[in-house]
């Protein structure tokens, strides 16, 4: 209709969809089944961490959570606008939505972020030039190994405030993935004056701060970076007409940008909901100062542009990932 610079708000968009018979479509997903005794496991874990925090006067700066986040080079939403009743709903990608790699995230209960580690599925390091501060690793499977855990301790965990000299006692919260709980890894954790707190299997949705609040916000921010790349600039294609995926350097930059966008309040809320922080009058070991409150945002503002974006982000999207199970690793080896 030759309108220039037209911009419809959320209300206009929803009305347009109703007029045109459009709806937001989503794929179904399966949730992790809780163990029958999960309540007891959750209670015992919280008793253990409470006791250690009180015994060693561990403050929020020294309560750390780490987790592996499986990612792909393409990050399409599971929802899109399409005609009602259509049996086939397609999304445009570069064809690498199943090409996996791992990003290792870690943060403190005070909201500080540690450098992320990237683990790509390849045998040699990419020949691209990367900015300083990127911790990149490669192996044939693209996920965490016992050896990489030791490197993470040195290159990421040791970069936290006070982590180099190990003066303060720390609590490192991590899931029960096999490579997290080997004897050598536990010894390495203890050598850094840290106490390993291993989350019982099947309970990460209650006890892992990154799973509770951080990973979802991180993935939403990361998807925004991917969508901006997909919809801007010229793309190169193979001889068969297939769009080439983003470079390793571009993917690393997306992750660094997305990680920087995650709010401090989002991280703190994750630790609080996991039972690792308590809000009390006055400050004490393991607790936030009373004036440490959530940052305000506009996500509850029905007139904001995020109102539309939230419709596309399913509450079940990005289900808990507590590391590759032993069975999955054995199946992959076979």
Tab-separated table of C-alpha atoms in Angstrom:
chain	number	residue	atom	x	y	z
A	1	UNK	CA	0.000	0.000	0.000
A	2	UNK	CA	3.127	2.205	-0.304
A	3	UNK	CA	3.182	3.281	3.348
A	4	UNK	CA	6.622	4.423	4.453
A	5	UNK	CA	8.096	3.822	7.938
A	6	UNK	CA	4.890	2.159	9.151
A	7	UNK	CA	5.194	0.606	12.602
A	8	UNK	CA	2.367	-1.285	14.240
A	9	UNK	CA	2.268	-1.697	18.001
A	10	UNK	CA	1.335	-4.876	19.900
A	11	UNK	CA	-2.403	-4.061	19.910
A	12	UNK	CA	-2.420	-3.424	16.149
A	13	UNK	CA	-0.486	-6.639	15.535
A	14	UNK	CA	-2.901	-8.779	17.570
A	15	UNK	CA	-5.922	-7.178	15.855
A	16	UNK	CA	-4.315	-7.773	12.458
A	17	UNK	CA	-3.792	-11.443	13.302
A	18	UNK	CA	-7.440	-11.834	14.303
A	19	UNK	CA	-8.606	-10.193	11.064
A	20	UNK	CA	-6.410	-12.465	8.934
A	21	UNK	CA	-7.169	-15.688	10.789
A	22	UNK	CA	-3.619	-16.020	12.102
A	23	UNK	CA	-2.494	-17.595	15.358
A	24	UNK	CA	0.768	-18.315	17.135
A	25	UNK	CA	1.782	-21.946	16.737
A	26	UNK	CA	4.074	-23.894	19.041
A	27	UNK	CA	5.607	-27.350	19.111
A	28	UNK	CA	4.947	-29.581	22.110
A	29	UNK	CA	7.780	-30.439	24.471
A	30	UNK	CA	8.434	-33.077	27.104
A	31	UNK	CA	9.291	-32.093	30.668
A	32	UNK	CA	11.812	-33.791	32.912
A	33	UNK	CA	10.193	-36.307	35.271
A	34	UNK	CA	10.876	-35.664	38.927
A	35	UNK	CA	12.230	-38.495	41.113
A	36	UNK	CA	9.675	-39.828	43.627
A	37	UNK	CA	11.736	-38.593	46.590
A	38	UNK	CA	12.603	-35.204	45.082
A	39	UNK	CA	11.199	-33.233	48.042
A	40	UNK	CA	13.518	-35.024	50.439
A	41	UNK	CA	16.489	-34.503	48.114
A	42	UNK	CA	15.729	-30.800	47.758
A	43	UNK	CA	15.402	-30.434	51.533
A	44	UNK	CA	18.662	-32.289	52.236
A	45	UNK	CA	20.578	-30.233	49.675
A	46	UNK	CA	19.352	-26.969	51.163
A	47	UNK	CA	20.235	-28.124	54.674
A	48	UNK	CA	23.750	-28.967	53.464
A	49	UNK	CA	24.313	-25.608	51.750
A	50	UNK	CA	22.811	-23.656	54.652
A	51	UNK	CA	25.131	-25.420	57.078
A	52	UNK	CA	28.240	-24.752	54.973
A	53	UNK	CA	27.327	-21.108	54.359
A	54	UNK	CA	26.819	-20.528	58.079
A	55	UNK	CA	29.847	-22.564	59.196
A	56	UNK	CA	32.298	-20.724	56.932
A	57	UNK	CA	30.498	-17.343	56.783
A	58	UNK	CA	30.273	-17.576	52.993
A	59	UNK	CA	28.936	-14.403	51.426
A	60	UNK	CA	27.014	-14.002	48.131
A	61	UNK	CA	30.202	-13.131	46.227
A	62	UNK	CA	31.562	-16.582	47.048
A	63	UNK	CA	28.483	-18.681	46.168
A	64	UNK	CA	28.926	-19.760	42.554
A	65	UNK	CA	26.824	-21.810	40.155
A	66	UNK	CA	28.057	-23.270	36.852
A	67	UNK	CA	26.155	-25.091	34.145
A	68	UNK	CA	26.616	-26.300	30.577
A	69	UNK	CA	24.113	-24.836	28.111
A	70	UNK	CA	23.693	-26.781	24.834
A	71	UNK	CA	23.331	-24.410	21.888
A	72	UNK	CA	23.072	-24.559	18.099
A	73	UNK	CA	24.270	-22.269	15.309
A	74	UNK	CA	20.632	-21.551	14.383
A	75	UNK	CA	18.229	-20.443	17.117
A	76	UNK	CA	14.753	-20.308	15.553
A	77	UNK	CA	11.716	-19.794	17.745
A	78	UNK	CA	9.348	-22.711	18.187
A	79	UNK	CA	6.457	-20.328	17.459
A	80	UNK	CA	5.645	-18.325	14.353
A	81	UNK	CA	2.658	-16.642	12.730
A	82	UNK	CA	0.947	-18.904	10.197
A	83	UNK	CA	-2.456	-19.673	8.719
A	84	UNK	CA	-4.829	-21.519	11.014
A	85	UNK	CA	-5.254	-25.174	10.119
A	86	UNK	CA	-1.994	-25.431	8.114
A	87	UNK	CA	-0.390	-28.823	8.741
A	88	UNK	CA	3.109	-27.646	7.768
A	89	UNK	CA	4.680	-24.689	9.581
A	90	UNK	CA	8.134	-23.729	8.285
A	91	UNK	CA	10.853	-21.466	9.652
A	92	UNK	CA	13.809	-20.064	7.721
A	93	UNK	CA	17.257	-21.093	9.005
A	94	UNK	CA	20.707	-21.810	7.580
A	95	UNK	CA	20.107	-25.522	8.142
A	96	UNK	CA	22.368	-25.701	11.211
A	97	UNK	CA	19.685	-25.776	13.895
A	98	UNK	CA	20.941	-29.231	14.905
A	99	UNK	CA	24.661	-28.421	14.872
A	100	UNK	CA	25.371	-28.423	18.593
A	101	UNK	CA	28.070	-26.868	20.721
A	102	UNK	CA	28.306	-26.109	24.434
A	103	UNK	CA	28.516	-22.847	26.327
A	104	UNK	CA	29.576	-23.036	29.982
A	105	UNK	CA	28.023	-20.262	32.076
A	106	UNK	CA	28.822	-19.424	35.680
A	107	UNK	CA	27.812	-16.632	38.038
A	108	UNK	CA	27.806	-15.645	41.693
A	109	UNK	CA	24.901	-15.103	44.078
A	110	UNK	CA	25.746	-11.391	44.108
A	111	UNK	CA	24.936	-11.197	40.386
A	112	UNK	CA	28.478	-11.185	39.008
A	113	UNK	CA	29.162	-13.099	35.782
A	114	UNK	CA	32.237	-15.211	35.134
A	115	UNK	CA	33.738	-15.471	31.631
A	116	UNK	CA	31.818	-18.034	29.522
A	117	UNK	CA	33.611	-21.004	27.981
A	118	UNK	CA	32.812	-22.150	24.421
A	119	UNK	CA	33.227	-25.819	23.457
A	120	UNK	CA	32.860	-26.460	19.723
A	121	UNK	CA	32.567	-29.833	18.017
A	122	UNK	CA	35.777	-29.986	15.973
A	123	UNK	CA	39.308	-31.312	16.294
A	124	UNK	CA	41.306	-28.115	15.628
A	125	UNK	CA	40.928	-24.523	16.756
A	126	UNK	CA	39.241	-22.232	14.183
A	127	UNK	CA	41.659	-20.032	12.249
A	128	UNK	CA	39.576	-16.926	12.806
A	129	UNK	CA	40.714	-13.973	14.875
A	130	UNK	CA	38.844	-13.723	18.161
A	131	UNK	CA	38.663	-10.859	20.597
A	132	UNK	CA	40.560	-11.099	23.857
A	133	UNK	CA	38.800	-12.711	26.771
A	134	UNK	CA	37.122	-15.488	24.779
A	135	UNK	CA	37.726	-18.902	26.345
A	136	UNK	CA	37.368	-21.303	23.426
A	137	UNK	CA	37.880	-25.073	23.486
A	138	UNK	CA	37.269	-27.837	20.944
A	139	UNK	CA	36.784	-31.588	21.056
A	140	UNK	CA	35.185	-34.243	18.871
A	141	UNK	CA	31.871	-34.228	20.765
A	142	UNK	CA	31.464	-30.560	21.581
A	143	UNK	CA	30.661	-30.983	25.266
A	144	UNK	CA	32.337	-30.857	28.655
A	145	UNK	CA	34.991	-33.422	29.586
A	146	UNK	CA	36.984	-34.039	32.742
A	147	UNK	CA	40.014	-32.361	31.206
A	148	UNK	CA	38.003	-29.299	30.199
A	149	UNK	CA	36.627	-29.063	33.726
A	150	UNK	CA	40.192	-28.510	34.964
A	151	UNK	CA	40.725	-25.859	32.295
A	152	UNK	CA	37.447	-24.178	33.281
A	153	UNK	CA	38.694	-23.999	36.885
A	154	UNK	CA	41.827	-22.187	35.771
A	155	UNK	CA	40.537	-19.932	32.997
A	156	UNK	CA	37.003	-19.091	34.206
A	157	UNK	CA	36.488	-19.989	37.864
A	158	UNK	CA	39.811	-18.463	38.830
A	159	UNK	CA	38.774	-15.151	37.220
A	160	UNK	CA	36.057	-14.427	39.759
A	161	UNK	CA	36.781	-11.671	42.315
A	162	UNK	CA	39.167	-13.140	44.884
A	163	UNK	CA	39.297	-16.431	43.023
A	164	UNK	CA	42.983	-16.266	42.135
A	165	UNK	CA	44.332	-16.204	45.694
A	166	UNK	CA	41.530	-18.385	47.187
A	167	UNK	CA	41.467	-16.369	50.420
A	168	UNK	CA	37.752	-16.775	51.085
A	169	UNK	CA	35.906	-20.055	51.421
A	170	UNK	CA	33.575	-20.551	48.452
A	171	UNK	CA	30.612	-22.777	47.636
A	172	UNK	CA	30.500	-24.126	44.080
A	173	UNK	CA	27.037	-25.388	43.098
A	174	UNK	CA	26.953	-27.749	40.115
A	175	UNK	CA	24.802	-30.590	38.836
A	176	UNK	CA	25.611	-34.294	38.985
A	177	UNK	CA	26.952	-34.627	35.448
A	178	UNK	CA	29.615	-37.346	35.497
A	179	UNK	CA	32.597	-35.094	34.696
A	180	UNK	CA	31.644	-32.724	37.551
A	181	UNK	CA	32.010	-35.351	40.243
A	182	UNK	CA	35.152	-37.288	39.373
A	183	UNK	CA	37.798	-37.564	42.099
A	184	UNK	CA	40.252	-35.319	40.243
A	185	UNK	CA	37.664	-32.593	39.704
A	186	UNK	CA	36.569	-32.678	43.352
A	187	UNK	CA	40.195	-32.391	44.438
A	188	UNK	CA	40.705	-29.442	42.094
A	189	UNK	CA	37.658	-27.717	43.605
A	190	UNK	CA	38.948	-28.244	47.129
A	191	UNK	CA	42.395	-26.922	46.203
A	192	UNK	CA	40.755	-23.589	45.353
A	193	UNK	CA	39.387	-23.393	48.915
A	194	UNK	CA	35.915	-24.258	47.609
A	195	UNK	CA	33.240	-26.699	48.724
A	196	UNK	CA	31.489	-28.665	45.955
A	197	UNK	CA	27.707	-28.759	46.345
A	198	UNK	CA	26.396	-31.379	43.914
A	199	UNK	CA	22.709	-31.037	43.022
A	200	UNK	CA	20.815	-34.361	43.198
A	201	UNK	CA	19.761	-35.751	39.831
A	202	UNK	CA	16.371	-34.606	38.579
A	203	UNK	CA	16.099	-31.594	40.908
A	204	UNK	CA	17.912	-28.879	38.955
A	205	UNK	CA	14.635	-27.053	38.234
A	206	UNK	CA	14.442	-26.349	41.988
A	207	UNK	CA	18.088	-26.047	43.006
A	208	UNK	CA	20.165	-24.755	40.086
A	209	UNK	CA	19.999	-20.936	39.823
A	210	UNK	CA	21.055	-20.943	36.161
A	211	UNK	CA	18.210	-23.319	35.285
A	212	UNK	CA	15.681	-21.473	37.429
A	213	UNK	CA	15.981	-17.993	35.937
A	214	UNK	CA	19.196	-17.272	34.052
A	215	UNK	CA	19.379	-19.706	31.121
A	216	UNK	CA	16.000	-18.701	29.731
A	217	UNK	CA	16.848	-14.979	29.789
A	218	UNK	CA	20.226	-15.753	28.231
A	219	UNK	CA	18.702	-17.803	25.393
A	220	UNK	CA	16.095	-15.119	24.633
A	221	UNK	CA	18.859	-12.489	24.380
A	222	UNK	CA	20.963	-14.849	22.259
A	223	UNK	CA	18.065	-15.489	19.887
A	224	UNK	CA	17.673	-11.754	19.370
A	225	UNK	CA	21.318	-11.638	18.221
A	226	UNK	CA	20.757	-14.519	15.782
A	227	UNK	CA	17.562	-12.978	14.385
A	228	UNK	CA	19.317	-9.644	13.825
A	229	UNK	CA	22.031	-11.462	11.872
A	230	UNK	CA	19.504	-13.480	9.843
A	231	UNK	CA	17.530	-10.396	8.809
A	232	UNK	CA	20.375	-8.003	8.015
A	233	UNK	CA	23.289	-7.843	5.600
A	234	UNK	CA	24.255	-9.964	2.632
A	235	UNK	CA	24.645	-13.712	3.169
A	236	UNK	CA	26.943	-16.076	1.323
A	237	UNK	CA	25.770	-19.370	-0.150
A	238	UNK	CA	27.291	-22.712	-1.077
A	239	UNK	CA	27.306	-24.007	-4.657
A	240	UNK	CA	24.132	-25.941	-3.860
A	241	UNK	CA	22.366	-22.746	-2.771
A	242	UNK	CA	22.513	-23.389	0.963
A	243	UNK	CA	23.046	-20.348	3.171
A	244	UNK	CA	26.317	-20.479	5.098
A	245	UNK	CA	26.026	-20.370	8.855
A	246	UNK	CA	27.513	-17.657	11.063
A	247	UNK	CA	31.246	-17.831	11.743
A	248	UNK	CA	32.647	-18.994	15.078
A	249	UNK	CA	33.664	-15.427	15.824
A	250	UNK	CA	30.140	-14.138	15.196
A	251	UNK	CA	28.621	-16.831	17.408
A	252	UNK	CA	31.072	-16.025	20.214
A	253	UNK	CA	30.191	-12.346	19.969
A	254	UNK	CA	26.462	-13.144	20.137
A	255	UNK	CA	27.042	-15.117	23.333
A	256	UNK	CA	29.158	-12.401	24.942
A	257	UNK	CA	26.513	-9.795	24.088
A	258	UNK	CA	23.638	-11.988	25.329
A	259	UNK	CA	25.513	-12.788	28.552
A	260	UNK	CA	26.119	-9.081	29.182
A	261	UNK	CA	22.396	-8.363	28.699
A	262	UNK	CA	21.250	-10.776	31.436
A	263	UNK	CA	20.259	-8.628	34.395
A	264	UNK	CA	21.933	-8.820	37.772
A	265	UNK	CA	18.493	-9.088	39.399
A	266	UNK	CA	17.693	-12.132	37.232
A	267	UNK	CA	20.788	-13.926	38.540
A	268	UNK	CA	20.110	-12.978	42.171
A	269	UNK	CA	16.497	-14.162	41.886
A	270	UNK	CA	17.721	-17.546	40.644
A	271	UNK	CA	19.908	-18.021	43.720
A	272	UNK	CA	17.125	-16.809	45.984
A	273	UNK	CA	14.572	-19.225	44.528
A	274	UNK	CA	17.088	-22.057	44.811
A	275	UNK	CA	17.273	-21.377	48.545
A	276	UNK	CA	20.873	-20.172	48.457
A	277	UNK	CA	19.972	-16.615	49.486
A	278	UNK	CA	17.540	-15.310	52.039
A	279	UNK	CA	16.243	-11.751	52.462
A	280	UNK	CA	16.447	-10.715	56.103
A	281	UNK	CA	16.650	-7.464	58.035
A	282	UNK	CA	20.262	-6.438	58.027
A	283	UNK	CA	23.011	-8.299	56.190
A	284	UNK	CA	24.692	-11.512	57.250
A	285	UNK	CA	26.689	-14.346	55.726
A	286	UNK	CA	24.990	-15.817	52.712
A	287	UNK	CA	22.322	-13.111	52.601
A	288	UNK	CA	21.831	-10.033	50.453
A	289	UNK	CA	21.757	-6.570	52.011
A	290	UNK	CA	18.150	-5.445	52.564
A	291	UNK	CA	18.461	-2.738	49.893
A	292	UNK	CA	19.436	-5.250	47.172
A	293	UNK	CA	16.200	-5.327	45.195
A	294	UNK	CA	15.152	-6.377	41.732
A	295	UNK	CA	15.868	-4.024	38.892
A	296	UNK	CA	12.715	-2.575	37.398
A	297	UNK	CA	11.893	-3.421	33.826
A	298	UNK	CA	9.007	-3.052	31.419
A	299	UNK	CA	8.104	-6.708	30.948
A	300	UNK	CA	4.744	-6.185	32.695
A	301	UNK	CA	3.906	-3.141	30.589
A	302	UNK	CA	1.186	-4.272	28.152
A	303	UNK	CA	2.059	-1.438	25.778
A	304	UNK	CA	5.725	-2.410	25.366
A	305	UNK	CA	7.145	-4.154	22.322
A	306	UNK	CA	8.053	-7.082	24.597
A	307	UNK	CA	4.338	-7.905	24.879
A	308	UNK	CA	4.459	-9.404	21.397
A	309	UNK	CA	7.831	-11.091	21.933
A	310	UNK	CA	6.568	-12.866	25.057
A	311	UNK	CA	3.800	-14.503	23.017
A	312	UNK	CA	6.452	-16.303	20.990
A	313	UNK	CA	8.403	-17.528	24.010
A	314	UNK	CA	6.730	-20.589	25.496
A	315	UNK	CA	6.850	-21.071	29.253
A	316	UNK	CA	8.154	-24.585	28.599
A	317	UNK	CA	10.730	-23.505	26.072
A	318	UNK	CA	14.316	-24.185	27.099
A	319	UNK	CA	13.595	-27.042	29.496
A	320	UNK	CA	16.100	-27.800	32.215
A	321	UNK	CA	19.462	-29.122	31.109
A	322	UNK	CA	21.427	-30.717	33.928
A	323	UNK	CA	24.332	-31.905	31.813
A	324	UNK	CA	24.648	-34.927	29.571
A	325	UNK	CA	23.648	-38.038	31.489
A	326	UNK	CA	25.941	-41.020	31.753
A	327	UNK	CA	23.616	-43.037	29.519
A	328	UNK	CA	23.654	-40.346	26.817
A	329	UNK	CA	27.450	-40.293	26.840
A	330	UNK	CA	27.610	-44.081	26.599
A	331	UNK	CA	25.104	-44.107	23.719
A	332	UNK	CA	27.150	-41.490	21.892
A	333	UNK	CA	30.344	-43.509	22.380
A	334	UNK	CA	28.649	-46.486	20.771
